[in-house]
Short mmCIF file of C-alpha atoms (C1' of nucleotides) in Angstrom, two decimals:
data_model
loop_
_atom_site.label_atom_id
_atom_site.label_comp_id
_atom_site.label_asym_id
_atom_site.label_seq_id
_atom_site.Cartn_x
_atom_site.Cartn_y
_atom_site.Cartn_z
CA MET R 278 6.84 -20.54 11.79
CA SER R 279 5.96 -17.17 10.02
CA LYS R 280 8.47 -17.74 7.36
CA PRO R 281 6.54 -17.28 4.47
CA ILE R 282 5.43 -13.82 4.72
CA ASN R 283 9.35 -12.81 4.80
CA ASP R 284 10.67 -14.88 2.40
CA GLY R 285 11.63 -12.74 0.06
CA THR R 286 8.94 -13.83 -2.61
CA TYR R 287 5.77 -11.92 -1.81
CA TRP R 288 6.51 -8.85 0.20
CA ARG R 289 7.72 -6.75 -2.48
CA GLU R 290 4.80 -7.28 -4.82
CA PHE R 291 3.50 -4.66 -3.07
CA GLU R 292 5.21 -1.91 -4.97
CA LYS R 293 4.67 -3.97 -8.11
CA ASN R 294 1.19 -3.86 -7.96
CA ASP R 295 -0.50 -2.20 -10.98
CA ILE R 296 -1.69 0.82 -9.78
CA THR R 297 -0.96 2.92 -7.17
CA HIS R 298 -3.76 4.16 -4.48
CA SER R 299 -3.67 7.90 -5.83
CA ALA R 300 -3.64 6.87 -9.08
CA ALA R 301 -6.70 4.79 -8.96
CA HIS R 302 -8.35 7.66 -7.05
CA TYR R 303 -7.56 9.93 -9.99
CA LEU R 304 -9.35 7.76 -12.56
CA MET R 305 -12.10 7.35 -10.61
CA ALA R 306 -12.49 10.92 -10.07
CA ILE R 307 -12.37 11.41 -13.73
CA ASP R 308 -14.94 8.59 -14.39
CA ALA R 309 -17.27 10.12 -11.93
CA LEU R 310 -17.07 13.72 -13.28
CA ARG R 311 -17.52 12.50 -16.60
CA GLU R 312 -20.42 10.97 -15.51
CA SER R 313 -22.26 13.43 -13.30
CA LEU R 314 -20.96 16.99 -14.80
CA GLY R 315 -20.22 15.31 -18.36
CA TYR R 316 -16.64 16.34 -18.23
CA ALA R 317 -13.43 16.48 -16.53
CA ARG R 318 -10.72 19.13 -16.28
CA VAL R 319 -7.62 19.22 -14.13
CA THR R 320 -9.31 21.63 -11.96
CA ASP R 321 -12.42 19.78 -11.46
CA VAL R 322 -10.32 16.51 -10.31
CA ALA R 323 -7.81 18.48 -7.94
CA GLU R 324 -11.44 19.97 -6.24
CA MET R 325 -12.98 16.92 -6.18
CA LEU R 326 -9.91 15.19 -4.35
CA GLU R 327 -9.08 17.90 -2.67
CA VAL R 328 -5.64 18.49 -3.77
CA SER R 329 -3.91 21.71 -5.49
CA ARG R 330 -3.97 21.65 -9.12
CA GLY R 331 -0.34 21.49 -9.61
CA ALA R 332 -0.74 18.09 -8.02
CA ALA R 333 -3.32 16.80 -10.25
CA SER R 334 -1.75 18.24 -12.91
CA MET R 335 1.39 16.23 -11.98
CA ALA R 336 -0.46 12.96 -11.67
CA ILE R 337 -2.75 13.32 -14.36
CA SER R 338 0.20 13.45 -16.89
CA GLN R 339 1.51 10.66 -15.32
CA LEU R 340 -1.52 8.77 -16.15
CA LYS R 341 -1.78 10.02 -19.68
CA LYS R 342 2.29 8.71 -19.98
CA ARG R 343 0.24 5.11 -18.62
CA GLY R 344 -2.07 5.17 -21.39
CA TRP R 345 -4.92 5.35 -19.17
CA VAL R 346 -6.05 9.19 -19.65
CA SER R 347 -6.41 11.21 -22.86
CA GLU R 348 -7.58 14.54 -23.87
CA ASP R 349 -10.39 15.13 -26.24
CA PRO R 350 -10.11 17.98 -29.17
CA ASN R 351 -10.90 20.64 -26.41
CA ARG R 352 -8.88 19.41 -23.72
CA PHE R 353 -10.85 17.73 -21.62
CA LEU R 354 -10.00 14.65 -19.84
CA LEU R 355 -11.08 11.22 -21.25
CA LEU R 356 -10.01 7.92 -20.05
CA THR R 357 -8.76 5.60 -22.13
CA GLU R 358 -10.50 2.02 -22.47
CA GLU R 359 -7.59 0.83 -20.20
CA GLY R 360 -8.35 3.57 -18.10
CA LYS R 361 -12.04 2.72 -17.86
CA GLN R 362 -11.11 -1.04 -16.75
CA MET R 363 -8.82 0.31 -14.22
CA ALA R 364 -11.10 2.71 -12.84
CA HIS R 365 -14.05 0.21 -12.83
CA LEU R 366 -12.21 -2.51 -11.26
CA VAL R 367 -11.30 -0.59 -8.40
CA GLU R 368 -14.48 0.81 -7.76
CA HIS R 369 -15.67 -2.49 -7.90
CA ASN R 370 -13.41 -4.08 -5.53
CA PHE R 371 -14.47 -1.01 -3.29
CA ARG R 372 -18.05 -1.81 -3.51
CA ILE R 373 -17.23 -5.40 -2.66
CA LEU R 374 -15.13 -4.87 0.10
CA SER R 375 -17.16 -2.54 1.80
CA LYS R 376 -20.30 -4.35 1.27
CA PHE R 377 -18.76 -7.20 2.47
CA PHE R 378 -17.20 -5.79 5.53
CA GLU R 379 -20.61 -3.98 6.51
CA GLU R 380 -23.20 -6.42 5.66
CA VAL R 381 -21.67 -9.73 6.35
CA LEU R 382 -18.97 -8.92 9.07
CA GLY R 383 -21.38 -6.31 10.78
CA VAL R 384 -18.23 -3.77 10.74
CA GLY R 385 -19.31 -0.01 11.37
CA LYS R 386 -19.81 1.59 8.07
CA ASP R 387 -16.69 4.14 8.81
CA VAL R 388 -14.42 1.13 9.46
CA ALA R 389 -15.72 -0.71 6.75
CA MET R 390 -15.45 2.19 4.09
CA SER R 391 -12.06 2.79 5.69
CA ASP R 392 -10.55 -0.58 5.31
CA ALA R 393 -12.30 -0.88 1.94
CA CYS R 394 -10.79 2.12 0.55
CA LYS R 395 -7.43 1.16 1.69
CA MET R 396 -7.31 -2.10 0.12
CA GLU R 397 -9.69 -1.40 -3.07
CA HIS R 398 -6.85 -1.29 -5.43
CA LEU R 399 -5.01 -4.05 -4.09
CA MET R 400 -7.43 -7.06 -3.93
CA SER R 401 -7.06 -8.92 -7.52
CA LEU R 402 -9.77 -9.67 -9.90
CA GLU R 403 -10.23 -13.09 -8.95
CA THR R 404 -10.33 -12.93 -5.41
CA GLY R 405 -12.82 -10.16 -5.79
CA GLN R 406 -14.88 -12.14 -8.01
CA ARG R 407 -14.71 -15.33 -5.28
CA LEU R 408 -15.62 -12.62 -2.71
CA VAL R 409 -19.08 -11.90 -4.48
CA TRP R 410 -19.55 -15.30 -5.13
CA LEU R 411 -19.22 -16.04 -1.48
CA MET R 412 -21.39 -13.07 -0.57
CA ARG R 413 -24.24 -14.04 -2.87
CA TYR R 414 -24.30 -17.41 -1.42
CA ILE R 415 -24.70 -16.32 2.10
CA LEU R 416 -26.82 -13.46 1.48
CA SER R 417 -29.17 -15.06 -1.36
CA ASP R 418 -31.13 -17.54 1.03
CA GLU R 419 -32.64 -15.54 3.82
CA GLU R 420 -32.23 -18.20 6.69
CA ARG R 421 -28.38 -18.64 5.89
CA ALA R 422 -28.18 -14.91 6.29
CA ALA R 423 -29.61 -14.68 8.94
CA GLN R 424 -27.81 -17.38 10.92
CA VAL R 425 -24.44 -15.84 9.74
CA HIS R 426 -25.68 -12.29 10.90
CA GLN R 427 -27.02 -14.05 14.31
CA ASN R 428 -23.23 -15.39 14.50
CA MET R 429 -21.81 -12.22 13.85
CA LYS R 430 -23.81 -10.43 16.30
CA SER R 431 -22.35 -12.99 19.17
CA PHE R 432 -18.47 -11.43 17.85
CA GLN R 433 -16.46 -11.36 20.72
CA GLU R 434 -12.48 -12.17 21.44
CA GLY R 435 -10.57 -15.14 21.97
CA CYS R 436 -11.59 -18.99 21.71
CA GLU R 437 -12.80 -19.84 24.77
CA GLU R 438 -16.33 -19.68 24.70
CA LEU R 439 -16.55 -22.04 22.07
CA PRO R 440 -16.78 -25.38 23.17
CA ASN R 441 -15.84 -27.42 20.29
CA ALA R 442 -12.31 -27.29 19.28
CA CYS R 443 -11.62 -24.05 17.67
CA PRO R 444 -10.83 -25.21 13.84
CA LEU R 445 -8.55 -22.03 13.22
CA CYS R 446 -5.93 -22.78 15.52
CA GLU R 447 -3.26 -25.37 14.59
CA THR R 448 -1.39 -25.11 17.84
CA PRO R 449 -3.06 -23.28 21.21
CA ASP R 450 -0.31 -20.55 21.27
CA ASP R 451 -1.26 -19.67 17.44
CA CYS R 452 -4.81 -18.68 18.03
CA LEU R 453 -5.78 -16.61 14.79
CA ALA R 454 -8.45 -15.14 17.07
CA SER R 455 -6.26 -13.68 19.68
CA PRO R 456 -5.00 -10.57 18.20
CA ALA R 457 -1.37 -9.91 19.64
CA GLY R 458 -0.16 -13.43 19.50
CA SER R 459 1.03 -12.25 22.51
CA ASP R 460 3.52 -14.80 23.61
CA THR R 461 6.05 -13.87 25.78
CA GLN R 462 8.95 -13.62 23.13
CA GLN R 463 12.33 -14.69 24.41
CA GLN R 464 14.70 -12.22 25.37
CA ALA R 465 17.91 -11.00 24.38
CA PRO R 466 20.50 -13.03 22.83
CA GLU R 467 22.73 -13.40 26.08
CA LYS R 468 25.79 -11.09 24.65
CA SER R 469 28.96 -12.81 23.29
CA SER R 470 29.38 -14.34 19.72
CA LYS R 471 26.61 -16.56 19.28
CA LYS R 472 27.37 -16.33 15.71
CA LYS R 473 29.84 -17.41 13.45
CA MET U 228 -23.51 6.42 -7.35
CA SER U 229 -19.97 6.40 -6.54
CA LYS U 230 -19.41 9.36 -5.18
CA PRO U 231 -18.76 8.15 -1.69
CA ILE U 232 -15.23 7.02 -2.84
CA ASN U 233 -14.27 10.08 -3.92
CA ASP U 234 -15.52 12.64 -1.41
CA GLY U 235 -12.46 13.29 0.08
CA THR U 236 -13.57 11.90 3.21
CA TYR U 237 -11.82 8.33 2.60
CA TRP U 238 -9.34 8.35 0.06
CA ARG U 239 -6.45 10.01 1.84
CA GLU U 240 -6.58 7.25 4.94
CA PHE U 241 -4.52 5.23 2.89
CA GLU U 242 -1.50 7.59 3.65
CA LYS U 243 -2.63 7.92 6.83
CA ASN U 244 -2.26 4.52 7.86
CA ASP U 245 -0.44 3.63 10.98
CA ILE U 246 2.33 1.74 9.11
CA THR U 247 3.61 1.61 5.88
CA HIS U 248 4.01 -1.98 3.83
CA SER U 249 7.77 -1.97 4.00
CA ALA U 250 8.27 -0.78 7.94
CA ALA U 251 5.55 -3.84 8.79
CA HIS U 252 8.27 -6.08 6.92
CA TYR U 253 11.16 -4.60 9.01
CA LEU U 254 9.09 -5.27 11.87
CA MET U 255 8.26 -8.85 10.80
CA ALA U 256 11.56 -9.80 9.79
CA ILE U 257 13.17 -8.74 13.16
CA ASP U 258 10.53 -10.78 14.95
CA ALA U 259 11.12 -13.66 12.75
CA LEU U 260 14.97 -13.57 13.14
CA ARG U 261 14.54 -13.24 16.60
CA GLU U 262 12.75 -16.39 16.75
CA SER U 263 14.47 -18.37 14.44
CA LEU U 264 18.19 -17.09 15.32
CA GLY U 265 17.54 -15.90 18.49
CA TYR U 266 18.87 -12.37 17.52
CA ALA U 267 18.67 -10.03 14.81
CA ARG U 268 21.35 -7.25 13.17
CA VAL U 269 21.05 -5.05 10.51
CA THR U 270 22.78 -7.30 7.87
CA ASP U 271 20.39 -10.23 8.69
CA VAL U 272 17.48 -7.95 8.22
CA ALA U 273 18.58 -6.85 4.99
CA GLU U 274 19.45 -10.43 3.74
CA MET U 275 15.88 -11.76 4.81
CA LEU U 276 14.49 -8.85 3.02
CA GLU U 277 16.72 -8.63 0.25
CA VAL U 278 17.66 -5.13 0.49
CA SER U 279 20.94 -3.31 0.74
CA ARG U 280 22.56 -3.31 4.19
CA GLY U 281 22.27 0.58 3.68
CA ALA U 282 18.29 0.54 3.02
CA ALA U 283 18.09 -1.72 5.92
CA SER U 284 19.80 0.44 8.32
CA MET U 285 18.04 3.47 7.49
CA ALA U 286 14.75 2.09 7.69
CA ILE U 287 15.59 0.57 11.21
CA SER U 288 16.85 3.93 12.24
CA GLN U 289 13.09 5.15 11.30
CA LEU U 290 11.53 2.59 13.22
CA LYS U 291 13.56 3.41 16.32
CA LYS U 292 12.54 6.99 15.82
CA ARG U 293 9.05 5.70 15.92
CA GLY U 294 9.46 3.87 19.02
CA TRP U 295 9.25 0.36 17.65
CA VAL U 296 12.70 -0.94 17.53
CA SER U 297 15.42 -0.47 20.11
CA GLU U 298 18.80 -2.45 20.90
CA ASP U 299 19.90 -4.50 23.67
CA PRO U 300 23.45 -3.59 25.07
CA ASN U 301 25.48 -5.55 22.59
CA ARG U 302 23.83 -3.71 19.59
CA PHE U 303 21.59 -6.32 18.65
CA LEU U 304 18.23 -5.26 17.44
CA LEU U 305 14.77 -5.53 19.70
CA LEU U 306 11.32 -4.80 19.12
CA THR U 307 9.60 -2.48 21.76
CA GLU U 308 6.29 -3.77 23.33
CA GLU U 309 4.90 -1.47 20.64
CA GLY U 310 6.84 -2.75 17.96
CA LYS U 311 5.81 -6.22 18.70
CA GLN U 312 2.32 -5.69 18.80
CA MET U 313 2.48 -4.15 15.34
CA ALA U 314 4.70 -6.97 13.98
CA HIS U 315 2.05 -9.67 15.34
CA LEU U 316 -1.03 -7.88 14.17
CA VAL U 317 0.00 -7.25 10.80
CA GLU U 318 1.61 -11.36 10.80
CA HIS U 319 -2.28 -11.87 12.19
CA ASN U 320 -3.94 -10.13 9.54
CA PHE U 321 -1.55 -11.85 6.67
CA ARG U 322 -2.31 -15.60 8.24
CA ILE U 323 -6.36 -14.54 8.51
CA LEU U 324 -6.35 -12.99 4.85
CA SER U 325 -4.33 -15.89 3.33
CA LYS U 326 -6.30 -18.57 5.13
CA PHE U 327 -9.68 -16.81 3.99
CA PHE U 328 -8.70 -16.60 0.48
CA GLU U 329 -7.33 -19.70 0.16
CA GLU U 330 -9.69 -22.05 2.47
CA VAL U 331 -12.83 -20.23 2.02
CA LEU U 332 -12.58 -18.61 -1.32
CA GLY U 333 -10.70 -21.18 -2.84
CA VAL U 334 -7.99 -18.82 -4.67
CA GLY U 335 -4.84 -20.23 -5.30
CA LYS U 336 -2.35 -20.37 -3.08
CA ASP U 337 -0.04 -18.10 -4.99
CA VAL U 338 -2.94 -15.33 -5.60
CA ALA U 339 -3.94 -15.71 -2.23
CA MET U 340 -0.66 -14.82 -0.45
CA SER U 341 -0.09 -12.27 -2.67
CA ASP U 342 -3.37 -10.56 -1.98
CA ALA U 343 -2.82 -10.99 1.64
CA CYS U 344 0.76 -9.72 1.52
CA LYS U 345 -0.80 -6.59 -0.03
CA MET U 346 -3.49 -5.77 2.29
CA GLU U 347 -2.06 -7.35 5.55
CA HIS U 348 -0.98 -4.10 7.04
CA LEU U 349 -4.14 -2.20 6.13
CA MET U 350 -7.08 -4.25 7.39
CA SER U 351 -8.17 -2.88 10.90
CA LEU U 352 -8.32 -4.63 13.92
CA GLU U 353 -11.84 -5.16 14.01
CA THR U 354 -12.22 -6.60 10.61
CA GLY U 355 -9.77 -8.84 11.10
CA GLN U 356 -11.27 -10.13 14.04
CA ARG U 357 -14.46 -10.46 12.92
CA LEU U 358 -13.17 -11.91 9.39
CA VAL U 359 -11.73 -14.59 12.13
CA TRP U 360 -15.30 -14.91 13.28
CA LEU U 361 -16.75 -15.66 10.26
CA MET U 362 -14.19 -18.14 9.35
CA ARG U 363 -14.64 -19.94 12.40
CA TYR U 364 -18.42 -20.15 12.05
CA ILE U 365 -18.03 -21.47 8.50
CA LEU U 366 -15.33 -23.69 9.45
CA SER U 367 -16.31 -25.10 12.44
CA ASP U 368 -19.52 -27.06 11.31
CA GLU U 369 -18.25 -29.87 8.68
CA GLU U 370 -21.40 -29.57 6.65
CA ARG U 371 -21.51 -26.15 6.62
CA ALA U 372 -18.10 -25.98 5.63
CA ALA U 373 -19.02 -28.56 2.95
CA GLN U 374 -21.60 -26.50 1.77
CA VAL U 375 -19.72 -23.29 1.45
CA HIS U 376 -16.72 -25.26 -0.75
CA GLN U 377 -19.37 -26.73 -2.78
CA ASN U 378 -20.66 -23.62 -3.70
CA MET U 379 -17.24 -21.80 -4.24
CA LYS U 380 -16.13 -24.63 -6.47
CA SER U 381 -19.17 -23.74 -9.09
CA PHE U 382 -17.52 -20.12 -9.26
CA GLN U 383 -18.00 -18.62 -12.50
CA GLU U 384 -18.83 -14.99 -13.32
CA GLY U 385 -21.93 -13.32 -14.26
CA CYS U 386 -25.04 -13.27 -12.88
CA GLU U 387 -27.34 -15.13 -15.22
CA GLU U 388 -26.84 -18.67 -13.98
CA LEU U 389 -28.47 -17.99 -10.36
CA PRO U 390 -32.21 -18.46 -11.13
CA ASN U 391 -33.44 -16.21 -8.12
CA ALA U 392 -33.01 -13.23 -8.07
CA CYS U 393 -29.49 -11.97 -7.17
CA PRO U 394 -29.35 -10.14 -4.06
CA LEU U 395 -26.22 -8.14 -4.56
CA CYS U 396 -27.49 -6.08 -7.61
CA GLU U 397 -29.55 -2.97 -6.57
CA THR U 398 -30.03 -2.45 -10.21
CA PRO U 399 -29.23 -4.82 -13.35
CA ASP U 400 -26.57 -2.38 -14.64
CA ASP U 401 -24.55 -2.23 -11.34
CA CYS U 402 -23.94 -6.11 -10.81
CA LEU U 403 -21.17 -6.56 -8.50
CA ALA U 404 -20.58 -9.61 -10.04
CA SER U 405 -19.45 -8.54 -13.28
CA PRO U 406 -16.32 -6.61 -13.01
CA ALA U 407 -16.76 -4.09 -15.58
CA GLY U 408 -19.75 -2.31 -13.50
CA SER U 409 -22.19 -0.71 -15.94
CA ASP U 410 -20.31 -0.46 -19.29
CA THR U 411 -19.88 -2.78 -21.78
CA GLN U 412 -16.37 -3.69 -21.28
CA GLN U 413 -15.60 -6.42 -18.75
CA GLN U 414 -11.99 -8.29 -18.20
CA ALA U 415 -9.07 -7.02 -16.25
CA PRO U 416 -6.60 -4.69 -17.09
CA GLU U 417 -3.85 -5.48 -19.40
CA LYS U 418 -0.65 -7.11 -17.96
CA SER U 419 -1.05 -10.11 -20.49
CA SER U 420 -2.64 -10.19 -23.76
CA LYS U 421 -5.86 -11.71 -22.85
CA LYS U 422 -8.16 -10.18 -25.33
CA LYS U 423 -8.08 -7.84 -28.56
"C1'" DA Q 166 -6.25 47.44 -25.53
"C1'" DT Q 167 -6.30 46.70 -20.92
"C1'" DC Q 168 -7.42 44.34 -16.42
"C1'" DC Q 169 -8.46 40.00 -14.04
"C1'" DT Q 170 -10.08 35.59 -13.17
"C1'" DT Q 171 -9.60 30.80 -14.69
"C1'" DT Q 172 -6.83 27.15 -15.96
"C1'" DG Q 173 -3.06 24.62 -16.70
"C1'" DT Q 174 1.75 23.67 -16.04
"C1'" DG Q 175 6.77 24.12 -14.32
"C1'" DT Q 176 10.01 24.14 -10.34
"C1'" DA Q 177 11.59 23.58 -5.80
"C1'" DT Q 178 11.22 20.63 -1.71
"C1'" DC Q 179 9.83 16.95 1.21
"C1'" DG Q 180 9.39 12.10 2.50
"C1'" DG Q 181 9.29 6.95 1.74
"C1'" DC Q 182 11.96 3.61 -0.43
"C1'" DC Q 183 15.53 1.73 -2.97
"C1'" DT Q 184 20.58 1.11 -5.11
"C1'" DA Q 185 25.75 1.60 -4.98
"C1'" DA Q 186 29.57 3.04 -3.64
"C1'" DA Q 187 32.41 4.95 0.20
"C1'" DC Q 188 33.57 5.31 4.81
"C1'" DA Q 189 34.29 3.84 9.95
"C1'" DT Q 190 34.40 0.20 13.20
"C1'" DC Q 191 35.85 -3.71 15.07
"C1'" DA Q 192 37.40 -8.19 16.06
"C1'" DC Q 193 40.50 -11.70 14.72
"C1'" DC Q 194 44.83 -13.40 13.20
"C1'" DC Q 195 49.65 -14.22 11.84
"C1'" DG V 192 52.09 -3.52 14.68
"C1'" DG V 193 49.63 -5.01 10.19
"C1'" DG V 194 46.26 -7.45 7.52
"C1'" DT V 195 41.25 -8.79 6.38
"C1'" DG V 196 36.73 -9.55 6.59
"C1'" DA V 197 32.22 -8.47 8.57
"C1'" DT V 198 29.19 -4.91 10.39
"C1'" DG V 199 26.95 -0.91 10.15
"C1'" DT V 200 26.53 4.17 8.77
"C1'" DT V 201 26.55 7.86 5.63
"C1'" DT V 202 26.28 9.81 1.03
"C1'" DA V 203 24.92 10.33 -3.71
"C1'" DG V 204 21.32 9.09 -6.59
"C1'" DG V 205 16.87 8.02 -8.58
"C1'" DC V 206 11.77 7.15 -8.77
"C1'" DC V 207 7.42 7.90 -7.02
"C1'" DG V 208 3.87 10.93 -4.96
"C1'" DA V 209 2.52 14.96 -2.23
"C1'" DT V 210 3.02 20.30 -1.53
"C1'" DA V 211 3.41 25.27 -2.10
"C1'" DC V 212 4.24 28.81 -4.99
"C1'" DA V 213 5.22 31.15 -9.06
"C1'" DC V 214 4.46 31.42 -13.88
"C1'" DA V 215 2.02 31.70 -18.81
"C1'" DA V 216 -1.82 31.18 -21.58
"C1'" DA V 217 -6.64 32.05 -22.75
"C1'" DG V 218 -11.20 34.64 -22.44
"C1'" DG V 219 -14.48 37.51 -20.87
"C1'" DA V 220 -15.35 42.32 -18.65
"C1'" DT V 221 -14.62 46.78 -18.78
#
DNA sequence: ATCCTTTGTGTATCGGCCTAAACATCACCC
DNA sequence: GGGTGATGTTTAGGCCGATACACAAAGGAT
C-alpha cells in the first residue's frame, strides 16, 4: 500500500538536490548584505548567520567552487548570475510557502515560517509557480478567499463531522485526515523460519 | 525585505528537525516490510533502500539508540510506538503533499512525488493537517474542484494577464509570480541548457 | 617600528551518510 | 566433522557541513 515512497526511485533525490539548506542561506545572506550594506565580506556573512568566521569561510569557498560566488577586485563577495538566481529562487520559495501556510492554511506565523524555511530550497520551480497560481486564484476573489478562510477556521481533526463522504480517503483505514494512520499493526513474525 | 529568513531565528531549524530524511526512510522501510512480508531484517531493509548491509546496520543501530526501533526475541526488527508514529507521520505527509501537488496544483506525477519526498519529513503536523483540511474543502465539492482545476489548467507565468490587481504582490517589483523576484533575470538555475 | 584589532584561512574533530571489504555467526547439508 | 551461503557487524575510507582553535596577513594607532 505504501510502496512508492521506498521503491528506491525517489528517496535518494533528497541528497541529489541542487542546493543545500545551509548553502542557500549563505547565498541569501550575501544577497541581503549587498542590498543593505552594499557589500558583503566573510565576516559579515558569519555574523548574519551566527556562525563562526571559519565556518563561513569554508562554506563560501565551496560556493566559489560551484560558481555561485566570486570576489570583486577588493575581495568583497559577489554573487554570480547563477548564484543570484539560486538565491532568489530560494527566497522566492520561502515567501510563497510562508504566505501560503499563514494566509491560506491559517497556520501560526512561527510554525509557518519554520516549515517554510525547512522546505524553501527543496520545492521545484514548477511546484512553486503553481502554488502561486493557486494562491492568486483563492485570494484574488474576496468572497472566495472569505469562504476558504471560513473553512480553515473550522479546522479540526478527523473525518467524522463531515457528513458527505470525505473525498480524500480511498479506504476507511487510510484516512489522510487522521495523523497517526494508527492501525494496530500486526505483531511479531512468530518465530521460526518464515523465509526461504 | 528579505531579512526574516536570515535573522538567525529560523534558518537553523532545518538541522534541528526531529528526524533525518534517511532515518525517516529507514523507519518507513521497516514499517512497509512488516506489512508486506510480516517481518523485517537488516538485509531486507538494505535491499529495499538499495544501500549496503553495513549502512543499514549502522543506521538502524542509531534508530535503536533513539528508541524508534527494537528487536523481537528472534532478532527481527520492530518499530516502537514512537517509531511507528514517526514513520506514519512522514508517510502521511508524503501522501498529503504528493496528492496536493498532483491533484490540486496539477504538477506532473514525477515532480510531485520528488518534491513530496524531499519535504515529507519537514512539514509539521499542524501544517499537514491543515493542508488536508484545505484539500478536502476544495475536492469535496465537485463544482469547486472543477473551478480550481480549470484555473490551474490555465497556469502560466507572470502577472500581466490578470486584469485586476494581483493580490500577492505588495510592490510591483516584488511579484511572487515571477520566480526571479526583483531583478531582471528569471529562469531556474542551471541543470539543463535552457538559456544563454 | 611596534602593537593590536580586524579579517580571512587552515587544521583537527565531530556527526551524518554512504561504500567496500573483512570478519563473525549460524543454520543447514553431506 | 567440514563445507557453504546467508546474515549481521565492524573497520577504514570518502564527502559534506558544522565547530573550535590557532595562525597569517593587513592596517590603523601610538
